[in-house]
């Protein structure tokens, strides 16, 4: 998949706007900067390419070679996810299958795995972060996903629009920004996907934070970390969150765990029992 030319330029502009000359030991100039960050000529010099070539690249008038992409990744200090995203936009990765109708079900073996993870909350997220499957512990922690229309079961949408899910995230801004970055990565790998386009338009219109963070072009792939929740039944709990990409490329498994014997682990057991009673 090769993105629209403007997407690559927007990504490069967003990234150079996040960097400062003193980060590279560059001397300050007498002329004031119109916008924060590195100038085009500074990026071109760091990447050892001409200013004219870099300008045309940002304007979408030339397609970068793999060597130029590598040079820009070094100059702009891209991490692994950002490099992957840049190459996706430029169409320099291996061909990926065209996105077809969204997968709304998972294999029975995957659902069986989720059900056997009691009392561990676990979700299967699709390529655009749709919630495709879950277990009872995830229902107790988040919400009853089965009560939501399938088209509304999207992890990013729920973070921004579901009041209970939004309020339970004690570090909502951090978690929401990561979710937007993951969705931005998905946008580069999905090809033409009208549903993804509709989701981005909807959230951009509804939420100023989403609109601003989407424009930053920050990207992340599968990752791990800690999630801090404030649940109305069991109170505050901190869980380790790990995600794995599925072997068939249809989505990712998200699992939330706690150290055995910890207050959070006890809270999950209480939550699972409470969910079963309901």
Coordinates of N, CA, C and O in Angstrom, one line a residue, residues 9-176:
X9 N 4.5 13.7 3.5 CA 4.9 15.0 3.9 C 4.4 15.4 5.2 O 5.1 16.1 6.0
X10 N 3.1 15.1 5.5 CA 2.6 15.5 6.8 C 3.3 14.8 8.0 O 3.6 15.4 9.0
X11 N 3.7 13.6 7.7 CA 4.4 12.8 8.8 C 5.8 13.4 9.0 O 6.2 13.6 10.1
X12 N 6.5 13.7 7.9 CA 7.8 14.3 8.1 C 7.8 15.7 8.7 O 8.6 16.0 9.6
X13 N 6.8 16.5 8.3 CA 6.7 17.8 8.9 C 6.3 17.7 10.4 O 6.9 18.5 11.2
X14 N 5.4 16.8 10.8 CA 5.1 16.6 12.2 C 6.3 16.2 13.0 O 6.5 16.7 14.1
X15 N 7.1 15.3 12.4 CA 8.3 14.8 13.2 C 9.3 15.9 13.3 O 9.9 16.1 14.4
X16 N 9.7 16.6 12.3 CA 10.7 17.6 12.4 C 10.2 18.8 13.3 O 11.1 19.5 13.9
X17 N 8.9 19.0 13.4 CA 8.4 20.0 14.3 C 8.6 19.6 15.8 O 8.5 20.5 16.6
X18 N 8.8 18.3 16.0 CA 9.0 17.9 17.4 C 10.4 17.9 17.9 O 10.7 17.7 19.0
X19 N 11.4 18.2 16.9 CA 12.8 18.2 17.2 C 13.3 19.7 17.3 O 12.8 20.6 16.7
X20 N 14.4 19.9 18.0 CA 15.0 21.2 18.2 C 16.4 21.2 17.7 O 17.1 20.2 17.8
X21 N 16.9 22.3 17.2 CA 18.3 22.4 16.7 C 19.3 22.0 17.8 O 20.3 21.3 17.5
X22 N 19.1 22.4 19.0 CA 20.0 22.1 20.1 C 20.1 20.6 20.4 O 21.1 20.2 21.0
X23 N 19.1 19.9 20.0 CA 19.1 18.4 20.1 C 20.3 17.8 19.3 O 20.8 16.7 19.6
X24 N 20.6 18.5 18.2 CA 21.7 18.0 17.3 C 23.0 18.8 17.4 O 23.9 18.6 16.6
X25 N 23.0 19.8 18.3 CA 24.2 20.6 18.4 C 24.3 21.6 17.3 O 25.4 22.2 17.0
X26 N 23.1 21.9 16.6 CA 23.1 22.9 15.6 C 23.2 24.3 16.1 O 22.5 24.6 17.1
X27 N 23.9 25.2 15.5 CA 23.9 26.6 16.0 C 22.6 27.3 15.8 O 21.9 27.1 14.8
X28 N 22.3 28.2 16.7 CA 21.1 29.0 16.5 C 21.3 30.1 15.5 O 22.5 30.6 15.4
X29 N 20.3 30.4 14.7 CA 20.5 31.5 13.7 C 19.9 32.8 14.2 O 19.1 32.8 15.1
X30 N 20.3 33.8 13.5 CA 19.8 35.2 13.9 C 18.3 35.3 13.5 O 17.6 36.0 14.1
X31 N 17.9 34.7 12.4 CA 16.5 34.9 11.9 C 15.6 34.0 12.8 O 15.9 32.9 13.1
X32 N 14.5 34.6 13.2 CA 13.5 33.9 14.1 C 12.9 32.7 13.3 O 12.7 32.8 12.1
X33 N 12.5 31.7 14.0 CA 11.8 30.6 13.3 C 10.3 30.8 13.3 O 9.7 31.2 14.3
X34 N 9.7 30.6 12.1 CA 8.3 30.8 12.0 C 7.5 29.7 12.7 O 6.4 29.9 13.2
X35 N 8.1 28.5 12.7 CA 7.4 27.4 13.4 C 8.5 26.7 14.2 O 9.7 26.7 13.9
X36 N 8.1 26.0 15.3 CA 9.1 25.2 16.1 C 9.6 24.0 15.3 O 9.0 23.5 14.4
X37 N 10.8 23.6 15.8 CA 11.4 22.4 15.2 C 12.5 22.7 14.2 O 12.9 23.8 14.1
X38 N 12.9 21.6 13.5 CA 13.9 21.8 12.5 C 13.4 22.3 11.2 O 12.2 22.1 10.9
X39 N 14.2 23.1 10.5 CA 13.9 23.6 9.2 C 14.2 22.5 8.2 O 14.9 21.5 8.4
X40 N 13.6 22.7 7.0 CA 13.8 21.7 5.9 C 15.3 21.6 5.6 O 15.8 20.5 5.4
X41 N 16.0 22.7 5.5 CA 17.4 22.6 5.1 C 18.2 21.9 6.2 O 19.2 21.3 5.8
X42 N 17.8 22.0 7.4 CA 18.5 21.3 8.5 C 18.3 19.8 8.4 O 19.2 19.0 8.6
X43 N 17.1 19.4 8.1 CA 16.8 18.0 7.9 C 17.6 17.4 6.7 O 18.2 16.4 6.8
X44 N 17.5 18.2 5.6 CA 18.2 17.8 4.4 C 19.7 17.6 4.7 O 20.4 16.6 4.2
X45 N 20.3 18.5 5.4 CA 21.8 18.4 5.8 C 22.0 17.2 6.6 O 23.0 16.5 6.4
X46 N 21.2 17.0 7.6 CA 21.4 15.8 8.5 C 21.2 14.5 7.7 O 21.9 13.5 8.1
X47 N 20.4 14.5 6.7 CA 20.2 13.3 5.9 C 21.1 13.2 4.7 O 21.0 12.2 4.0
X48 N 21.9 14.2 4.5 CA 22.9 14.2 3.4 C 22.1 14.1 2.1 O 22.6 13.4 1.1
X49 N 21.0 14.9 1.9 CA 20.4 15.0 0.6 C 20.2 16.5 0.4 O 20.3 17.3 1.3
X50 N 19.8 16.8 -0.9 CA 19.7 18.2 -1.2 C 18.4 18.8 -0.6 O 17.4 18.1 -0.4
X51 N 18.4 20.1 -0.4 CA 17.2 20.8 0.1 C 16.1 20.7 -0.9 O 14.9 20.4 -0.5
X52 N 16.4 20.8 -2.2 CA 15.4 20.7 -3.2 C 14.7 19.4 -3.2 O 13.5 19.3 -3.3
X53 N 15.5 18.3 -3.1 CA 15.0 17.0 -3.1 C 14.1 16.7 -1.9 O 13.0 16.2 -2.0
X54 N 14.5 17.2 -0.7 CA 13.7 17.0 0.5 C 12.4 17.8 0.4 O 11.3 17.3 0.8
X55 N 12.5 19.0 -0.1 CA 11.3 19.8 -0.3 C 10.3 19.2 -1.2 O 9.1 19.1 -0.9
X56 N 10.8 18.6 -2.3 CA 9.8 17.9 -3.2 C 9.3 16.7 -2.6 O 8.1 16.3 -2.8
X57 N 10.0 16.0 -1.7 CA 9.6 14.8 -1.0 C 8.4 15.2 0.0 O 7.4 14.6 0.0
X58 N 8.6 16.3 0.7 CA 7.5 16.8 1.6 C 6.3 17.2 0.8 O 5.2 17.1 1.3
X59 N 6.5 17.7 -0.4 CA 5.4 18.2 -1.2 C 4.7 17.0 -2.0 O 3.7 17.3 -2.7
X60 N 5.3 15.8 -1.9 CA 4.7 14.7 -2.6 C 5.0 14.7 -4.0 O 4.3 14.0 -4.8
X61 N 6.1 15.3 -4.5 CA 6.4 15.4 -5.9 C 7.5 14.4 -6.3 O 7.9 14.4 -7.5
X62 N 8.0 13.6 -5.4 CA 9.0 12.6 -5.7 C 8.8 11.5 -4.7 O 8.4 11.6 -3.6
X63 N 9.2 10.3 -5.2 CA 9.1 9.1 -4.3 C 10.5 8.7 -3.8 O 11.4 8.6 -4.6
X64 N 10.6 8.6 -2.5 CA 11.9 8.4 -1.9 C 12.4 6.9 -2.1 O 11.6 6.0 -2.1
X65 N 13.6 6.8 -2.3 CA 14.2 5.4 -2.4 C 14.4 4.9 -1.0 O 14.3 5.6 0.0
X66 N 14.7 3.6 -0.9 CA 14.8 3.0 0.4 C 16.0 3.6 1.2 O 16.0 3.7 2.4
X67 N 17.1 3.9 0.4 CA 18.3 4.5 1.1 C 17.9 5.9 1.6 O 18.4 6.3 2.7
X68 N 17.1 6.7 0.9 CA 16.7 8.0 1.4 C 15.8 7.9 2.6 O 16.0 8.6 3.6
X69 N 14.9 6.9 2.6 CA 14.1 6.7 3.8 C 14.9 6.3 5.0 O 14.7 6.8 6.1
X70 N 15.9 5.5 4.8 CA 16.8 5.1 5.9 C 17.6 6.3 6.4 O 17.7 6.5 7.7
X71 N 18.0 7.2 5.5 CA 18.7 8.4 6.0 C 17.8 9.3 6.7 O 18.2 9.9 7.7
X72 N 16.6 9.5 6.3 CA 15.7 10.3 7.0 C 15.3 9.8 8.3 O 15.1 10.5 9.3
X73 N 15.2 8.5 8.4 CA 14.9 7.8 9.7 C 16.0 8.1 10.7 O 15.7 8.3 11.9
X74 N 17.2 8.1 10.2 CA 18.3 8.4 11.1 C 18.3 9.8 11.5 O 18.5 10.2 12.7
X75 N 18.1 10.7 10.5 CA 18.2 12.1 10.8 C 17.1 12.6 11.7 O 17.3 13.4 12.6
X76 N 15.9 12.0 11.6 CA 14.7 12.4 12.4 C 14.6 11.5 13.6 O 13.6 11.6 14.4
X77 N 15.5 10.6 13.8 CA 15.6 9.8 15.0 C 14.3 9.0 15.2 O 13.7 9.0 16.3
X78 N 13.9 8.3 14.2 CA 12.7 7.5 14.3 C 13.0 6.2 15.1 O 14.0 5.6 14.9
X79 N 12.0 5.8 15.9 CA 12.1 4.6 16.5 C 11.6 3.5 15.5 O 11.3 3.8 14.4
X80 N 11.6 2.2 16.0 CA 11.3 1.1 15.1 C 9.9 1.3 14.5 O 9.7 1.0 13.3
X81 N 8.9 1.6 15.3 CA 7.6 1.8 14.9 C 7.4 2.9 13.8 O 6.7 2.8 12.8
X82 N 8.1 4.0 14.1 CA 8.1 5.1 13.2 C 8.7 4.8 11.8 O 8.2 5.2 10.8
X83 N 9.8 4.0 11.9 CA 10.4 3.6 10.6 C 9.5 2.7 9.8 O 9.4 2.8 8.6
X84 N 8.9 1.7 10.5 CA 7.9 0.9 9.9 C 6.8 1.7 9.2 O 6.4 1.4 8.1
X85 N 6.3 2.6 9.9 CA 5.2 3.5 9.4 C 5.6 4.3 8.2 O 4.9 4.3 7.2
X86 N 6.8 4.8 8.2 CA 7.3 5.6 7.1 C 7.5 4.7 5.9 O 7.1 5.1 4.8
X87 N 8.0 3.5 6.0 CA 8.1 2.6 4.9 C 6.8 2.1 4.4 O 6.6 1.9 3.2
X88 N 5.8 2.0 5.3 CA 4.4 1.6 4.8 C 3.9 2.8 4.0 O 3.3 2.5 2.9
X89 N 4.0 4.0 4.4 CA 3.5 5.1 3.7 C 4.2 5.2 2.3 O 3.5 5.6 1.3
X90 N 5.4 4.9 2.3 CA 6.2 5.0 1.0 C 6.0 3.8 0.1 O 6.5 3.8 -1.0
X91 N 5.3 2.8 0.6 CA 5.1 1.6 -0.2 C 6.4 0.8 -0.4 O 6.6 0.1 -1.4
X92 N 7.3 0.8 0.6 CA 8.6 0.1 0.4 C 8.6 -1.2 1.2 O 9.7 -1.7 1.4
X93 N 7.5 -1.6 1.8 CA 7.5 -2.9 2.5 C 6.9 -4.0 1.6 O 6.4 -3.7 0.5
X94 N 7.0 -5.2 2.1 CA 6.4 -6.3 1.3 C 4.9 -6.0 1.1 O 4.2 -5.4 1.9
X95 N 4.4 -6.5 0.0 CA 3.0 -6.2 -0.4 C 2.1 -6.9 0.7 O 2.3 -8.0 1.1
X96 N 1.1 -6.2 1.1 CA 0.1 -6.7 2.1 C -1.2 -7.0 1.4 O -1.6 -6.2 0.4
X97 N -2.0 -7.9 1.8 CA -3.3 -8.2 1.2 C -4.2 -7.0 1.4 O -4.2 -6.3 2.4
X98 N -5.1 -6.8 0.4 CA -6.0 -5.7 0.5 C -7.1 -6.0 1.6 O -7.5 -7.1 1.7
X99 N -7.4 -4.9 2.3 CA -8.4 -5.1 3.4 C -9.7 -5.4 2.8 O -10.2 -4.6 2.0
X100 N -10.4 -6.4 3.3 CA -11.7 -6.8 2.8 C -12.7 -6.5 4.0 O -12.5 -5.7 4.8
X101 N -13.8 -7.2 3.9 CA -14.9 -7.0 4.9 C -14.3 -7.3 6.3 O -13.5 -8.2 6.5
X102 N -14.6 -6.5 7.3 CA -14.0 -6.6 8.7 C -14.3 -8.0 9.3 O -15.5 -8.5 9.1
X103 N -13.4 -8.6 9.9 CA -13.6 -9.9 10.6 C -14.3 -9.6 11.9 O -13.8 -8.9 12.8
X104 N -15.5 -10.2 12.1 CA -16.2 -9.9 13.4 C -16.2 -11.1 14.3 O -16.7 -11.0 15.4
X105 N -15.6 -12.2 13.9 CA -15.5 -13.4 14.8 C -14.0 -13.9 14.8 O -13.3 -13.6 13.9
X106 N -13.7 -14.6 15.8 CA -12.4 -15.2 16.0 C -12.6 -16.7 15.9 O -13.7 -17.2 16.1
X107 N -11.5 -17.4 15.7 CA -11.5 -18.8 15.7 C -12.0 -19.4 17.0 O -11.6 -18.8 18.1
X108 N -12.7 -20.5 17.0 CA -13.2 -21.1 18.3 C -12.0 -21.3 19.3 O -12.2 -21.1 20.5
X109 N -10.9 -21.7 18.8 CA -9.8 -22.0 19.7 C -9.3 -20.7 20.4 O -8.9 -20.7 21.6
X110 N -9.4 -19.6 19.7 CA -9.0 -18.3 20.3 C -10.0 -17.9 21.4 O -9.6 -17.5 22.5
X111 N -11.3 -18.1 21.2 CA -12.3 -17.8 22.2 C -12.1 -18.7 23.4 O -12.3 -18.3 24.5
X112 N -11.8 -20.0 23.1 CA -11.6 -21.0 24.2 C -10.4 -20.5 25.0 O -10.4 -20.6 26.3
X113 N -9.3 -20.0 24.4 CA -8.2 -19.5 25.2 C -8.6 -18.4 26.1 O -8.2 -18.3 27.2
X114 N -9.4 -17.4 25.5 CA -9.9 -16.3 26.4 C -10.6 -16.8 27.6 O -10.4 -16.3 28.7
X115 N -11.6 -17.7 27.3 CA -12.4 -18.2 28.4 C -11.6 -18.9 29.5 O -12.0 -19.0 30.7
X116 N -10.5 -19.5 29.1 CA -9.7 -20.2 30.1 C -8.7 -19.3 30.9 O -7.9 -19.8 31.7
X117 N -8.7 -18.0 30.5 CA -7.8 -17.1 31.2 C -8.4 -16.5 32.5 O -7.8 -15.5 33.0
X118 N -9.5 -17.0 33.0 CA -10.1 -16.5 34.2 C -9.1 -16.6 35.3 O -8.4 -17.6 35.5
X119 N -9.0 -15.6 36.2 CA -9.7 -14.3 36.2 C -8.9 -13.2 35.5 O -8.7 -12.1 36.1
X120 N -8.3 -13.4 34.3 CA -7.5 -12.5 33.6 C -8.3 -11.8 32.5 O -8.7 -12.5 31.6
X121 N -8.5 -10.5 32.6 CA -9.2 -9.8 31.5 C -8.3 -9.9 30.2 O -7.1 -9.7 30.2
X122 N -9.0 -10.3 29.1 CA -8.3 -10.5 27.8 C -9.3 -10.1 26.7 O -10.5 -10.4 26.8
X123 N -8.7 -9.5 25.7 CA -9.5 -9.0 24.5 C -8.8 -9.4 23.3 O -7.5 -9.5 23.3
X124 N -9.5 -9.6 22.2 CA -8.9 -9.7 20.9 C -9.3 -8.5 20.1 O -10.5 -8.2 19.9
X125 N -8.3 -7.7 19.7 CA -8.6 -6.5 18.9 C -8.3 -6.7 17.5 O -7.2 -7.2 17.1
X126 N -9.2 -6.2 16.6 CA -8.9 -6.3 15.2 C -7.9 -5.3 14.7 O -7.3 -4.6 15.4
X127 N -7.7 -5.3 13.4 CA -6.6 -4.5 12.8 C -6.9 -3.0 12.9 O -6.0 -2.2 12.9
X128 N -8.2 -2.6 13.1 CA -8.5 -1.2 13.4 C -8.9 -1.0 14.8 O -9.5 -0.1 15.2
X129 N -8.5 -2.0 15.7 CA -8.8 -2.0 17.1 C -10.2 -2.2 17.5 O -10.7 -1.8 18.5
X130 N -11.0 -2.9 16.6 CA -12.3 -3.3 16.9 C -12.2 -4.4 18.0 O -11.3 -5.2 17.9
X131 N -13.1 -4.4 18.9 CA -13.1 -5.5 19.9 C -13.9 -6.7 19.3 O -15.1 -6.7 19.2
X132 N -13.1 -7.7 19.0 CA -13.7 -8.9 18.3 C -14.1 -10.0 19.2 O -15.0 -10.7 18.9
X133 N -13.4 -10.1 20.4 CA -13.7 -11.2 21.3 C -13.2 -10.7 22.7 O -12.3 -9.9 22.8
X134 N -13.8 -11.3 23.7 CA -13.5 -11.0 25.1 C -13.9 -12.1 26.0 O -14.6 -13.0 25.6
X135 N -13.4 -12.1 27.2 CA -13.8 -13.0 28.2 C -14.6 -12.4 29.3 O -14.8 -11.1 29.3
X136 N -15.1 -13.1 30.3 CA -16.0 -12.6 31.3 C -15.2 -11.6 32.2 O -15.8 -10.6 32.7
X137 N -13.9 -11.8 32.4 CA -13.1 -10.9 33.2 C -13.0 -9.5 32.5 O -13.0 -8.5 33.2
X138 N -12.9 -9.5 31.2 CA -12.9 -8.2 30.5 C -14.2 -7.5 30.6 O -14.3 -6.3 30.7
X139 N -15.3 -8.3 30.6 CA -16.6 -7.7 30.8 C -16.7 -7.1 32.1 O -17.2 -5.9 32.2
X140 N -16.2 -7.7 33.2 CA -16.3 -7.2 34.5 C -15.4 -5.9 34.6 O -15.8 -5.0 35.3
X141 N -14.3 -5.9 34.0 CA -13.4 -4.8 34.1 C -13.9 -3.6 33.3 O -13.9 -2.4 33.8
X142 N -14.3 -3.8 32.0 CA -14.6 -2.7 31.1 C -16.1 -2.5 31.1 O -16.7 -1.5 31.6
X143 N -16.8 -3.3 30.3 CA -18.2 -3.2 30.1 C -18.7 -4.5 29.5 O -17.9 -5.3 29.0
X144 N -20.0 -4.6 29.4 CA -20.6 -5.8 28.7 C -20.6 -5.5 27.2 O -21.5 -4.8 26.6
X145 N -19.6 -5.9 26.5 CA -19.4 -5.6 25.1 C -20.6 -6.2 24.2 O -20.9 -5.6 23.2
X146 N -21.2 -7.3 24.7 CA -22.2 -7.9 24.0 C -23.5 -7.0 23.9 O -24.3 -7.2 23.0
X147 N -23.6 -6.1 24.8 CA -24.7 -5.1 24.9 C -24.5 -4.0 23.9 O -25.5 -3.2 23.7
X148 N -23.3 -3.9 23.3 CA -23.1 -2.8 22.4 C -23.3 -3.3 20.9 O -23.0 -4.5 20.6
X149 N -23.8 -2.4 20.0 CA -23.9 -2.8 18.6 C -22.5 -3.2 18.1 O -21.5 -2.5 18.5
X150 N -22.3 -4.2 17.3 CA -21.0 -4.6 16.8 C -20.2 -3.4 16.2 O -19.0 -3.4 16.3
X151 N -20.9 -2.5 15.5 CA -20.2 -1.4 14.9 C -19.7 -0.4 15.9 O -18.8 0.5 15.5
X152 N -20.1 -0.5 17.2 CA -19.6 0.4 18.2 C -18.5 -0.2 19.1 O -18.0 0.5 19.9
X153 N -18.2 -1.5 18.8 CA -17.2 -2.2 19.7 C -15.8 -1.9 19.1 O -15.2 -2.7 18.5
X154 N -15.4 -0.7 19.3 CA -14.0 -0.3 18.9 C -13.3 0.3 20.1 O -13.8 1.2 20.8
X155 N -12.1 -0.2 20.4 CA -11.4 0.2 21.6 C -11.1 1.7 21.7 O -11.3 2.3 22.7
X156 N -10.7 2.3 20.5 CA -10.4 3.7 20.5 C -11.7 4.5 20.7 O -11.7 5.5 21.4
X157 N -12.7 4.1 20.0 CA -14.0 4.8 20.1 C -14.5 4.8 21.5 O -15.0 5.8 22.1
X158 N -14.4 3.7 22.2 CA -14.9 3.5 23.6 C -14.1 4.4 24.5 O -14.6 5.0 25.5
X159 N -12.8 4.5 24.3 CA -11.9 5.3 25.1 C -12.3 6.8 25.1 O -12.3 7.5 26.1
X160 N -12.8 7.2 23.9 CA -13.1 8.6 23.8 C -14.6 8.9 24.0 O -15.0 10.0 24.4
X161 N -15.5 7.9 23.8 CA -16.9 8.3 23.8 C -17.7 7.5 24.9 O -18.9 7.9 25.1
X162 N -17.2 6.5 25.5 CA -18.0 5.7 26.5 C -17.6 6.3 27.9 O -16.5 6.2 28.4
X163 N -18.5 7.0 28.5 CA -18.2 7.7 29.8 C -17.6 6.8 30.8 O -16.7 7.2 31.5
X164 N -18.2 5.6 31.0 CA -17.7 4.7 32.1 C -16.3 4.2 31.8 O -15.4 4.2 32.7
X165 N -16.0 3.9 30.6 CA -14.7 3.4 30.2 C -13.7 4.5 30.3 O -12.5 4.4 30.7
X166 N -14.1 5.7 29.8 CA -13.2 6.8 29.8 C -12.8 7.2 31.3 O -11.6 7.5 31.6
X167 N -13.8 7.2 32.2 CA -13.6 7.7 33.5 C -12.8 6.7 34.3 O -12.1 7.1 35.3
X168 N -12.8 5.4 34.0 CA -12.1 4.4 34.8 C -10.6 4.4 34.5 O -9.8 3.9 35.3
X169 N -10.1 5.1 33.5 CA -8.7 5.2 33.2 C -8.1 6.3 34.0 O -8.3 7.5 33.7
X170 N -7.3 6.0 35.0 CA -6.7 7.0 35.8 C -5.7 7.8 35.1 O -5.5 9.0 35.4
X171 N -5.1 7.2 34.1 CA -4.2 8.0 33.2 C -4.7 8.0 31.8 O -4.1 7.5 30.8
X172 N -5.9 8.6 31.7 CA -6.7 8.5 30.4 C -5.9 9.1 29.3 O -5.8 8.6 28.2
X173 N -5.3 10.3 29.5 CA -4.6 10.9 28.4 C -3.5 10.1 27.8 O -3.3 9.9 26.6
X174 N -2.7 9.5 28.7 CA -1.6 8.6 28.3 C -2.1 7.4 27.5 O -1.7 7.1 26.4
X175 N -3.2 6.7 28.0 CA -3.7 5.6 27.4 C -4.4 5.9 26.1 O -4.3 5.2 25.1
X176 N -5.1 7.1 26.0 CA -5.8 7.5 24.8 C -4.8 7.9 23.7 O -5.0 7.5 22.5

